[in-house]
């Protein structure tokens, strides 16, 4: 995960940084082409096809070509550094400098088996002070449902992470069973090491994917075909194309006809983690809250307490426990130490009152049994993919 660098120094230097940014933005206002592109970016999020077309038009114009190259370079730098919105796009008044992220590094023992006990429950404790300003104000702190950090909404707004309706969304979800992921946990791309990020950037460059652009279904399928051909040197089978189309629909829950860049990036990041890291290494990425939530799911499915559940029950967990939940499924307020969302069809849900035997299709006697370590290995990627706040399903479970 990323690490927030020099928080106290950031607050102390904010006035100096604001003056520097103000001078820089004043200089930008004198450049019509730069201002035009910035205004276009704030009023419209185009698809990949539109971005490419605009790039070709500006390149043919001649004088603006060096500026487009500079903008493209800045977009790739933001992608490499794990940054989203640039400081120039924030409101200058009372703005905090965005954090600097440090990508994780792989350790020698990462691939070794990890012992996560089923019987020994973990105590979930959140920080007492805001991660940004390091001030304690009790009930006004918003907890992250993945990690131990807590935040003030005002601090998040000044960092540029709460804009427009997102502030209301955080207020409504942070203290519910659905919960809210902070900007560290919301960005799955920050789980990649520098080497893994370089590999992803090379793939995106080779497939002519522009950072920040939205992708239509044709863009997404074309990209998947190119990646498959580069990796296997043959055409992608029709079955995989159908699976890719299902993944696109999962990434576009609102049926807008395109997927947002951040959702596409999160999907590609979790796909790359699955490809490059063994399951033991992925298990080390789980936080105490995620492990405790997985225990709750397993123990609820293990009705006879023999330490095993059926394969169908394990699959059911992917589709109900470890996936996105719509806003209408939000329940009443809970304590800030709650470990995460509870599915509408889960045994712990108080809405439907159904027992797990009535919603699960098969019993353990009729299929392969899975123990606790196997349950974690089978579901770890889906647990990680459920971190972002977006309603998009970043890793579509197989049917």
C-alpha positions as a LaTeX table, in Angstrom:
\begin{tabular}{lrrr}
\hline
Residue & $x$ (\AA) & $y$ (\AA) & $z$ (\AA) \\
\hline
Unk1 & 0.00 & 0.00 & 0.00 \\
Unk2 & 1.01 & 3.58 & $-0.35$ \\
Unk3 & 2.53 & 5.49 & 2.54 \\
Unk4 & 1.65 & 9.07 & 3.43 \\
Unk5 & 4.94 & 10.98 & 3.67 \\
Unk6 & 5.68 & 13.88 & 6.04 \\
Unk7 & 2.19 & 14.73 & 7.15 \\
Unk8 & 3.23 & 17.36 & 9.69 \\
Unk9 & 5.67 & 18.95 & 7.26 \\
Unk10 & 2.95 & 19.00 & 4.61 \\
Unk11 & 0.61 & 20.98 & 6.84 \\
Unk12 & 3.35 & 23.42 & 7.82 \\
Unk13 & 4.37 & 24.10 & 4.24 \\
Unk14 & 0.92 & 24.32 & 2.71 \\
Unk15 & 0.98 & 28.11 & 2.49 \\
Unk16 & 4.31 & 28.12 & 0.64 \\
Unk17 & 3.10 & 25.41 & $-1.72$ \\
Unk18 & $-0.16$ & 27.28 & $-2.35$ \\
Unk19 & 1.77 & 30.39 & $-3.38$ \\
Unk20 & 3.93 & 28.38 & $-5.75$ \\
Unk21 & 0.95 & 26.61 & $-7.27$ \\
Unk22 & $-0.88$ & 29.93 & $-7.62$ \\
Unk23 & 2.00 & 31.41 & $-9.56$ \\
Unk24 & 2.19 & 28.32 & $-11.73$ \\
Unk25 & $-1.54$ & 28.39 & $-12.49$ \\
Unk26 & $-1.38$ & 32.11 & $-13.30$ \\
Unk27 & 1.22 & 31.25 & $-15.91$ \\
Unk28 & $-0.99$ & 28.50 & $-17.31$ \\
Unk29 & $-3.86$ & 30.94 & $-17.79$ \\
Unk30 & $-1.76$ & 32.78 & $-20.36$ \\
Unk31 & $-1.65$ & 29.65 & $-22.54$ \\
Unk32 & $-4.98$ & 29.29 & $-24.40$ \\
Unk33 & $-4.44$ & 25.72 & $-25.58$ \\
Unk34 & $-3.56$ & 24.50 & $-22.09$ \\
Unk35 & $-6.57$ & 26.24 & $-20.58$ \\
Unk36 & $-8.84$ & 24.81 & $-23.24$ \\
Unk37 & $-7.66$ & 21.27 & $-22.56$ \\
Unk38 & $-8.02$ & 21.68 & $-18.78$ \\
Unk39 & $-11.55$ & 23.04 & $-19.13$ \\
Unk40 & $-12.49$ & 20.18 & $-21.42$ \\
Unk41 & $-11.16$ & 17.67 & $-18.89$ \\
Unk42 & $-13.34$ & 19.05 & $-16.10$ \\
Unk43 & $-16.56$ & 19.09 & $-18.13$ \\
Unk44 & $-16.34$ & 15.77 & $-19.97$ \\
Unk45 & $-14.88$ & 12.34 & $-19.50$ \\
Unk46 & $-14.41$ & 11.02 & $-23.02$ \\
Unk47 & $-13.98$ & 7.47 & $-24.16$ \\
Unk48 & $-10.70$ & 6.08 & $-25.42$ \\
Unk49 & $-11.84$ & 6.58 & $-29.01$ \\
Unk50 & $-12.57$ & 10.26 & $-28.38$ \\
Unk51 & $-9.21$ & 10.76 & $-26.67$ \\
Unk52 & $-7.35$ & 9.24 & $-29.61$ \\
Unk53 & $-9.32$ & 11.31 & $-32.12$ \\
Unk54 & $-8.62$ & 14.55 & $-30.25$ \\
Unk55 & $-4.95$ & 13.62 & $-30.01$ \\
Unk56 & $-4.77$ & 13.11 & $-33.77$ \\
Unk57 & $-6.51$ & 16.44 & $-34.43$ \\
Unk58 & $-4.14$ & 18.35 & $-32.17$ \\
Unk59 & $-1.13$ & 16.58 & $-33.66$ \\
Unk60 & $-2.21$ & 17.59 & $-37.17$ \\
Unk61 & $-2.54$ & 21.21 & $-36.04$ \\
Unk62 & 1.20 & 21.46 & $-35.56$ \\
Unk63 & 1.92 & 24.12 & $-32.88$ \\
Unk64 & 0.13 & 22.27 & $-30.05$ \\
Unk65 & 1.95 & 18.96 & $-30.59$ \\
Unk66 & 4.72 & 19.58 & $-27.99$ \\
Unk67 & 2.07 & 20.52 & $-25.40$ \\
Unk68 & 0.12 & 17.30 & $-26.07$ \\
Unk69 & 3.31 & 15.32 & $-25.62$ \\
Unk70 & 3.90 & 17.03 & $-22.29$ \\
Unk71 & 0.34 & 16.30 & $-21.15$ \\
Unk72 & 0.67 & 12.66 & $-22.16$ \\
Unk73 & 3.95 & 12.39 & $-20.28$ \\
Unk74 & 2.33 & 13.85 & $-17.17$ \\
Unk75 & $-0.50$ & 11.29 & $-17.40$ \\
Unk76 & 1.98 & 8.40 & $-17.52$ \\
Unk77 & 3.88 & 9.89 & $-14.57$ \\
Unk78 & 0.65 & 10.06 & $-12.52$ \\
Unk79 & $-0.03$ & 6.44 & $-13.39$ \\
Unk80 & 3.49 & 5.36 & $-12.41$ \\
Unk81 & 3.39 & 7.25 & $-9.10$ \\
Unk82 & $-0.10$ & 6.04 & $-8.15$ \\
Unk83 & $-1.57$ & 9.53 & $-8.22$ \\
Unk84 & $-5.03$ & 10.41 & $-9.42$ \\
Unk85 & $-6.07$ & 14.06 & $-9.68$ \\
Unk86 & $-3.29$ & 16.58 & $-10.01$ \\
Unk87 & $-2.98$ & 19.47 & $-7.50$ \\
Unk88 & $-3.73$ & 21.97 & $-10.30$ \\
Unk89 & $-7.23$ & 20.51 & $-10.52$ \\
Unk90 & $-7.98$ & 21.21 & $-6.85$ \\
Unk91 & $-9.43$ & 24.33 & $-5.32$ \\
Unk92 & $-6.51$ & 26.50 & $-4.26$ \\
Unk93 & $-8.21$ & 27.81 & $-1.13$ \\
Unk94 & $-7.12$ & 25.96 & 2.02 \\
Unk95 & $-5.77$ & 23.05 & 0.01 \\
Unk96 & $-3.46$ & 20.39 & 1.45 \\
Unk97 & $-0.69$ & 18.94 & $-0.67$ \\
Unk98 & $-1.60$ & 15.41 & $-1.87$ \\
Unk99 & 0.40 & 12.55 & $-0.36$ \\
Unk100 & 3.45 & 10.94 & $-1.92$ \\
Unk101 & 3.03 & 7.20 & $-2.32$ \\
Unk102 & 5.77 & 4.62 & $-1.97$ \\
Unk103 & 5.08 & 1.38 & $-3.77$ \\
Unk104 & 5.57 & $-1.84$ & $-1.78$ \\
Unk105 & 8.50 & $-4.18$ & $-2.27$ \\
Unk106 & 8.45 & $-7.95$ & $-2.43$ \\
Unk107 & 10.20 & $-9.74$ & 0.43 \\
Unk108 & 11.97 & $-13.11$ & 0.27 \\
Unk109 & 9.46 & $-14.79$ & 2.60 \\
Unk110 & 6.35 & $-13.48$ & 0.80 \\
Unk111 & 5.77 & $-16.73$ & $-1.09$ \\
Unk112 & 6.05 & $-18.94$ & 1.97 \\
Unk113 & 2.87 & $-20.39$ & 3.55 \\
Unk114 & 1.11 & $-18.04$ & 5.95 \\
Unk115 & $-0.58$ & $-19.41$ & 9.06 \\
Unk116 & $-3.87$ & $-17.57$ & 9.68 \\
Unk117 & $-5.70$ & $-19.18$ & 12.58 \\
Unk118 & $-9.43$ & $-19.79$ & 12.36 \\
Unk119 & $-10.00$ & $-20.11$ & 16.11 \\
Unk120 & $-7.96$ & $-17.10$ & 17.23 \\
Unk121 & $-10.04$ & $-14.01$ & 16.50 \\
Unk122 & $-8.24$ & $-10.73$ & 15.89 \\
Unk123 & $-9.00$ & $-7.56$ & 17.81 \\
Unk124 & $-9.93$ & $-4.77$ & 15.44 \\
Unk125 & $-8.72$ & $-1.34$ & 16.56 \\
Unk126 & $-8.90$ & 1.87 & 14.57 \\
Unk127 & $-6.58$ & 4.80 & 14.99 \\
Unk128 & $-7.69$ & 7.46 & 17.43 \\
Unk129 & $-6.43$ & 10.45 & 15.42 \\
Unk130 & $-7.06$ & 11.61 & 11.86 \\
Unk131 & $-4.50$ & 10.22 & 9.44 \\
Unk132 & $-4.03$ & 13.63 & 7.82 \\
Unk133 & $-4.07$ & 16.25 & 10.58 \\
Unk134 & $-3.39$ & 13.92 & 13.55 \\
Unk135 & $-6.19$ & 15.48 & 15.62 \\
Unk136 & $-8.74$ & 13.54 & 17.70 \\
Unk137 & $-12.37$ & 14.65 & 17.46 \\
Unk138 & $-14.24$ & 11.43 & 18.33 \\
Unk139 & $-17.50$ & 10.91 & 16.42 \\
Unk140 & $-16.59$ & 13.17 & 13.50 \\
Unk141 & $-13.89$ & 10.75 & 12.32 \\
Unk142 & $-14.63$ & 8.53 & 9.34 \\
Unk143 & $-13.10$ & 5.01 & 9.58 \\
Unk144 & $-11.82$ & 2.97 & 6.67 \\
Unk145 & $-13.51$ & $-0.43$ & 6.43 \\
Unk146 & $-10.26$ & $-2.05$ & 5.20 \\
Unk147 & $-7.41$ & $-0.59$ & 7.26 \\
Unk148 & $-7.05$ & 1.05 & 10.69 \\
Unk149 & $-6.99$ & 4.67 & 9.48 \\
Unk150 & $-9.63$ & 7.32 & 10.29 \\
Unk151 & $-10.20$ & 10.73 & 8.69 \\
Unk152 & $-12.01$ & 14.04 & 9.01 \\
Unk153 & $-14.25$ & 14.87 & 6.08 \\
Unk154 & $-12.75$ & 18.36 & 6.00 \\
Unk155 & $-9.23$ & 16.97 & 5.74 \\
Unk156 & $-10.28$ & 14.62 & 2.94 \\
Unk157 & $-11.89$ & 17.52 & 1.12 \\
Unk158 & $-8.77$ & 19.65 & 1.40 \\
Unk159 & $-6.69$ & 16.77 & 0.09 \\
Unk160 & $-8.94$ & 16.65 & $-2.96$ \\
Unk161 & $-10.38$ & 13.20 & $-2.17$ \\
Unk162 & $-13.90$ & 14.43 & $-1.45$ \\
Unk163 & $-15.49$ & 16.28 & $-4.34$ \\
Unk164 & $-19.10$ & 17.01 & $-5.28$ \\
Unk165 & $-21.39$ & 14.21 & $-4.05$ \\
Unk166 & $-18.61$ & 12.01 & $-2.67$ \\
Unk167 & $-18.68$ & 13.85 & 0.68 \\
Unk168 & $-22.33$ & 12.86 & 1.18 \\
Unk169 & $-21.56$ & 9.29 & 0.18 \\
Unk170 & $-18.76$ & 9.01 & 2.74 \\
Unk171 & $-21.00$ & 10.43 & 5.43 \\
Unk172 & $-23.73$ & 7.91 & 4.63 \\
Unk173 & $-21.57$ & 4.81 & 4.33 \\
Unk174 & $-18.56$ & 5.20 & 6.65 \\
Unk175 & $-20.50$ & 4.19 & 9.77 \\
Unk176 & $-22.65$ & 1.52 & 8.12 \\
Unk177 & $-22.09$ & $-2.17$ & 7.53 \\
Unk178 & $-21.13$ & $-1.46$ & 3.93 \\
Unk179 & $-18.38$ & 0.91 & 5.03 \\
Unk180 & $-16.04$ & 3.21 & 3.13 \\
Unk181 & $-12.50$ & 2.61 & 1.84 \\
Unk182 & $-9.90$ & 5.34 & 2.29 \\
Unk183 & $-7.83$ & 6.58 & $-0.63$ \\
Unk184 & $-5.07$ & 4.06 & 0.16 \\
Unk185 & $-7.35$ & 1.01 & 0.09 \\
Unk186 & $-9.63$ & 2.31 & $-2.66$ \\
Unk187 & $-6.75$ & 2.28 & $-5.18$ \\
Unk188 & $-5.83$ & $-1.34$ & $-5.99$ \\
Unk189 & $-3.05$ & $-0.08$ & $-8.23$ \\
Unk190 & $-1.07$ & 0.90 & $-5.12$ \\
Unk191 & $-0.65$ & $-2.81$ & $-4.30$ \\
Unk192 & 1.69 & $-3.21$ & $-7.28$ \\
Unk193 & 5.44 & $-3.00$ & $-6.86$ \\
Unk194 & 7.49 & $-0.77$ & $-9.16$ \\
Unk195 & 8.41 & $-3.78$ & $-11.28$ \\
Unk196 & 4.80 & $-4.90$ & $-11.58$ \\
Unk197 & 3.70 & $-1.36$ & $-12.39$ \\
Unk198 & 6.33 & $-1.13$ & $-15.12$ \\
Unk199 & 5.00 & $-4.37$ & $-16.62$ \\
Unk200 & 1.44 & $-3.00$ & $-16.62$ \\
Unk201 & 2.50 & 0.31 & $-18.16$ \\
Unk202 & 4.35 & $-1.50$ & $-20.96$ \\
Unk203 & 1.22 & $-3.51$ & $-21.72$ \\
Unk204 & $-0.93$ & $-0.37$ & $-21.79$ \\
Unk205 & 1.55 & 1.43 & $-24.04$ \\
Unk206 & 1.77 & $-1.47$ & $-26.47$ \\
Unk207 & $-2.03$ & $-1.61$ & $-26.67$ \\
Unk208 & $-2.25$ & 2.19 & $-27.10$ \\
Unk209 & $-4.32$ & 2.71 & $-23.95$ \\
Unk210 & $-4.35$ & 6.36 & $-22.86$ \\
Unk211 & $-4.23$ & 6.90 & $-19.07$ \\
Unk212 & $-7.35$ & 8.62 & $-17.80$ \\
Unk213 & $-9.59$ & 7.70 & $-20.74$ \\
Unk214 & $-12.84$ & 5.77 & $-20.47$ \\
Unk215 & $-13.20$ & 2.55 & $-22.45$ \\
Unk216 & $-16.19$ & 1.35 & $-24.46$ \\
Unk217 & $-16.98$ & $-2.33$ & $-24.93$ \\
Unk218 & $-15.18$ & $-2.34$ & $-28.29$ \\
Unk219 & $-12.13$ & $-0.69$ & $-26.69$ \\
Unk220 & $-12.12$ & $-3.21$ & $-23.85$ \\
Unk221 & $-12.49$ & $-6.28$ & $-26.09$ \\
Unk222 & $-9.85$ & $-4.97$ & $-28.50$ \\
Unk223 & $-7.47$ & $-4.50$ & $-25.59$ \\
Unk224 & $-8.17$ & $-8.01$ & $-24.25$ \\
Unk225 & $-7.58$ & $-9.49$ & $-27.72$ \\
Unk226 & $-4.25$ & $-7.67$ & $-28.05$ \\
Unk227 & $-3.06$ & $-8.75$ & $-24.61$ \\
Unk228 & $-3.99$ & $-12.38$ & $-25.27$ \\
Unk229 & $-2.25$ & $-12.36$ & $-28.66$ \\
Unk230 & 0.92 & $-10.82$ & $-27.20$ \\
Unk231 & 1.00 & $-13.38$ & $-24.40$ \\
Unk232 & 0.02 & $-16.57$ & $-26.26$ \\
Unk233 & 0.66 & $-15.59$ & $-29.91$ \\
Unk234 & $-2.79$ & $-16.74$ & $-30.97$ \\
Unk235 & $-6.31$ & $-15.37$ & $-31.22$ \\
Unk236 & $-8.37$ & $-15.24$ & $-28.05$ \\
Unk237 & $-11.00$ & $-18.01$ & $-27.97$ \\
Unk238 & $-14.67$ & $-17.10$ & $-28.23$ \\
Unk239 & $-15.35$ & $-18.35$ & $-24.70$ \\
Unk240 & $-12.78$ & $-15.94$ & $-23.27$ \\
Unk241 & $-14.24$ & $-13.10$ & $-25.32$ \\
Unk242 & $-17.64$ & $-13.81$ & $-23.80$ \\
Unk243 & $-16.07$ & $-13.81$ & $-20.34$ \\
Unk244 & $-14.42$ & $-10.46$ & $-21.13$ \\
Unk245 & $-17.79$ & $-9.05$ & $-22.18$ \\
Unk246 & $-19.28$ & $-10.20$ & $-18.86$ \\
Unk247 & $-16.39$ & $-8.51$ & $-17.05$ \\
Unk248 & $-17.09$ & $-5.29$ & $-18.94$ \\
Unk249 & $-20.74$ & $-5.41$ & $-17.81$ \\
Unk250 & $-19.55$ & $-5.97$ & $-14.24$ \\
Unk251 & $-17.32$ & $-2.88$ & $-14.53$ \\
Unk252 & $-20.24$ & $-0.84$ & $-15.90$ \\
Unk253 & $-22.99$ & $-1.38$ & $-13.28$ \\
Unk254 & $-24.86$ & 1.79 & $-14.29$ \\
Unk255 & $-24.99$ & 0.69 & $-17.96$ \\
Unk256 & $-23.38$ & 3.90 & $-19.23$ \\
Unk257 & $-21.79$ & 2.14 & $-22.19$ \\
Unk258 & $-18.25$ & 2.71 & $-20.97$ \\
Unk259 & $-16.10$ & 1.95 & $-17.95$ \\
Unk260 & $-14.25$ & 4.59 & $-15.96$ \\
Unk261 & $-10.48$ & 4.68 & $-16.05$ \\
Unk262 & $-10.07$ & 3.99 & $-12.33$ \\
Unk263 & $-12.30$ & 0.91 & $-12.55$ \\
Unk264 & $-10.35$ & $-0.37$ & $-15.55$ \\
Unk265 & $-7.06$ & 0.26 & $-13.74$ \\
Unk266 & $-8.25$ & $-1.56$ & $-10.62$ \\
Unk267 & $-9.38$ & $-4.53$ & $-12.73$ \\
Unk268 & $-6.05$ & $-4.73$ & $-14.53$ \\
Unk269 & $-4.14$ & $-4.37$ & $-11.26$ \\
Unk270 & $-5.91$ & $-7.28$ & $-9.56$ \\
Unk271 & $-5.55$ & $-9.37$ & $-12.72$ \\
Unk272 & $-1.80$ & $-8.71$ & $-12.73$ \\
Unk273 & $-1.52$ & $-9.60$ & $-9.04$ \\
Unk274 & $-3.23$ & $-12.92$ & $-9.74$ \\
Unk275 & $-0.86$ & $-13.57$ & $-12.62$ \\
Unk276 & 2.45 & $-12.63$ & $-10.98$ \\
Unk277 & 2.00 & $-13.49$ & $-7.30$ \\
Unk278 & 1.22 & $-16.84$ & $-5.69$ \\
Unk279 & $-1.75$ & $-17.07$ & $-3.35$ \\
Unk280 & 0.49 & $-17.05$ & $-0.27$ \\
Unk281 & 1.82 & $-13.65$ & $-1.29$ \\
Unk282 & $-1.71$ & $-12.35$ & $-1.86$ \\
Unk283 & $-2.75$ & $-13.55$ & 1.60 \\
Unk284 & $-0.12$ & $-11.25$ & 3.13 \\
Unk285 & $-1.96$ & $-8.28$ & 1.60 \\
Unk286 & $-5.10$ & $-8.92$ & 3.66 \\
Unk287 & $-5.67$ & $-6.58$ & 6.59 \\
Unk288 & $-6.92$ & $-7.72$ & 10.04 \\
Unk289 & $-10.40$ & $-6.44$ & 9.17 \\
Unk290 & $-10.49$ & $-8.50$ & 5.98 \\
Unk291 & $-9.21$ & $-11.62$ & 7.73 \\
Unk292 & $-11.79$ & $-11.24$ & 10.48 \\
Unk293 & $-14.55$ & $-10.79$ & 7.94 \\
Unk294 & $-13.39$ & $-13.97$ & 6.17 \\
Unk295 & $-13.51$ & $-15.85$ & 9.50 \\
Unk296 & $-17.06$ & $-14.66$ & 10.07 \\
Unk297 & $-18.06$ & $-15.89$ & 6.61 \\
Unk298 & $-16.40$ & $-19.31$ & 7.01 \\
Unk299 & $-17.76$ & $-19.97$ & 10.51 \\
Unk300 & $-21.26$ & $-19.01$ & 9.41 \\
Unk301 & $-21.07$ & $-21.50$ & 6.52 \\
Unk302 & $-19.54$ & $-24.25$ & 8.66 \\
Unk303 & $-22.77$ & $-25.23$ & 10.37 \\
Unk304 & $-21.50$ & $-28.50$ & 11.91 \\
Unk305 & $-18.24$ & $-26.92$ & 13.14 \\
Unk306 & $-16.03$ & $-29.61$ & 11.59 \\
Unk307 & $-13.66$ & $-27.11$ & 9.98 \\
Unk308 & $-14.85$ & $-27.82$ & 6.43 \\
Unk309 & $-17.38$ & $-26.33$ & 4.02 \\
Unk310 & $-18.58$ & $-27.49$ & 0.62 \\
Unk311 & $-17.14$ & $-26.26$ & $-2.66$ \\
Unk312 & $-20.52$ & $-24.77$ & $-3.54$ \\
Unk313 & $-20.53$ & $-22.84$ & $-0.27$ \\
Unk314 & $-17.06$ & $-21.48$ & $-1.04$ \\
Unk315 & $-18.34$ & $-20.35$ & $-4.44$ \\
Unk316 & $-21.36$ & $-18.81$ & $-2.76$ \\
Unk317 & $-19.04$ & $-16.69$ & $-0.62$ \\
Unk318 & $-17.53$ & $-15.15$ & $-3.75$ \\
Unk319 & $-20.93$ & $-14.15$ & $-5.05$ \\
Unk320 & $-22.46$ & $-12.88$ & $-1.80$ \\
Unk321 & $-19.87$ & $-12.05$ & 0.84 \\
Unk322 & $-16.97$ & $-10.73$ & $-1.22$ \\
Unk323 & $-18.56$ & $-8.45$ & $-3.77$ \\
Unk324 & $-20.10$ & $-5.01$ & $-4.17$ \\
Unk325 & $-23.32$ & $-3.99$ & $-2.44$ \\
Unk326 & $-25.81$ & $-1.50$ & $-3.78$ \\
Unk327 & $-26.65$ & 1.63 & $-1.78$ \\
Unk328 & $-30.17$ & 0.41 & $-1.07$ \\
Unk329 & $-28.66$ & $-2.48$ & 0.91 \\
Unk330 & $-27.17$ & $-0.17$ & 3.53 \\
Unk331 & $-28.20$ & $-1.03$ & 7.06 \\
Unk332 & $-28.23$ & 0.77 & 10.37 \\
Unk333 & $-25.19$ & 2.38 & 11.95 \\
Unk334 & $-22.58$ & 0.18 & 13.57 \\
Unk335 & $-19.42$ & 0.83 & 15.52 \\
Unk336 & $-16.34$ & 2.03 & 13.67 \\
Unk337 & $-14.56$ & $-1.22$ & 14.47 \\
Unk338 & $-16.96$ & $-3.24$ & 12.29 \\
Unk339 & $-14.98$ & $-5.46$ & 9.95 \\
Unk340 & $-16.90$ & $-4.90$ & 6.73 \\
Unk341 & $-20.06$ & $-5.40$ & 4.69 \\
Unk342 & $-22.60$ & $-8.13$ & 5.38 \\
Unk343 & $-24.26$ & $-9.67$ & 2.36 \\
Unk344 & $-28.00$ & $-9.60$ & 1.87 \\
Unk345 & $-27.93$ & $-13.36$ & 1.55 \\
Unk346 & $-25.42$ & $-14.04$ & 4.31 \\
Unk347 & $-26.27$ & $-15.98$ & 7.47 \\
Unk348 & $-25.53$ & $-12.90$ & 9.58 \\
Unk349 & $-28.04$ & $-10.75$ & 7.73 \\
Unk350 & $-31.10$ & $-9.85$ & 9.76 \\
Unk351 & $-33.20$ & $-8.84$ & 6.76 \\
Unk352 & $-34.20$ & $-12.07$ & 5.14 \\
Unk353 & $-34.13$ & $-14.42$ & 8.12 \\
Unk354 & $-33.21$ & $-17.35$ & 5.88 \\
Unk355 & $-30.90$ & $-20.10$ & 7.00 \\
Unk356 & $-27.83$ & $-20.85$ & 4.87 \\
Unk357 & $-29.22$ & $-24.31$ & 4.04 \\
Unk358 & $-32.09$ & $-22.69$ & 2.13 \\
Unk359 & $-29.90$ & $-20.50$ & $-0.10$ \\
Unk360 & $-26.99$ & $-22.83$ & $-0.83$ \\
Unk361 & $-27.46$ & $-25.31$ & $-3.65$ \\
Unk362 & $-25.49$ & $-28.28$ & $-2.34$ \\
Unk363 & $-24.36$ & $-29.96$ & 0.88 \\
Unk364 & $-20.83$ & $-30.85$ & 1.95 \\
Unk365 & $-21.60$ & $-34.57$ & 1.61 \\
Unk366 & $-22.29$ & $-34.16$ & $-2.13$ \\
Unk367 & $-19.16$ & $-32.26$ & $-3.13$ \\
Unk368 & $-15.52$ & $-31.61$ & $-2.36$ \\
Unk369 & $-14.85$ & $-30.20$ & 1.10 \\
Unk370 & $-12.67$ & $-27.13$ & 1.61 \\
Unk371 & $-10.88$ & $-26.27$ & 4.85 \\
Unk372 & $-10.13$ & $-22.80$ & 6.23 \\
Unk373 & $-6.72$ & $-22.31$ & 4.51 \\
Unk374 & $-8.20$ & $-23.46$ & 1.21 \\
Unk375 & $-11.15$ & $-21.11$ & 1.67 \\
Unk376 & $-8.79$ & $-18.15$ & 2.10 \\
Unk377 & $-6.65$ & $-19.10$ & $-0.91$ \\
Unk378 & $-9.71$ & $-19.53$ & $-3.14$ \\
Unk379 & $-11.22$ & $-16.17$ & $-2.16$ \\
Unk380 & $-8.24$ & $-13.89$ & $-1.46$ \\
Unk381 & $-8.33$ & $-12.23$ & $-4.89$ \\
Unk382 & $-12.06$ & $-11.50$ & $-4.55$ \\
Unk383 & $-11.57$ & $-10.06$ & $-1.06$ \\
Unk384 & $-8.91$ & $-7.68$ & $-2.40$ \\
Unk385 & $-11.02$ & $-6.80$ & $-5.46$ \\
Unk386 & $-13.88$ & $-5.71$ & $-3.19$ \\
Unk387 & $-11.84$ & $-2.90$ & $-1.64$ \\
Unk388 & $-12.72$ & 0.04 & $-3.97$ \\
Unk389 & $-15.73$ & 2.20 & $-3.18$ \\
Unk390 & $-16.92$ & 2.04 & $-6.78$ \\
Unk391 & $-20.04$ & $-0.01$ & $-7.45$ \\
Unk392 & $-18.18$ & $-1.74$ & $-10.27$ \\
Unk393 & $-17.28$ & $-5.43$ & $-9.79$ \\
Unk394 & $-13.55$ & $-5.45$ & $-10.48$ \\
Unk395 & $-13.20$ & $-9.23$ & $-10.51$ \\
Unk396 & $-16.20$ & $-11.11$ & $-11.86$ \\
Unk397 & $-16.56$ & $-14.53$ & $-10.20$ \\
Unk398 & $-17.13$ & $-17.43$ & $-12.63$ \\
Unk399 & $-20.69$ & $-18.63$ & $-12.90$ \\
\hline
\end{tabular}
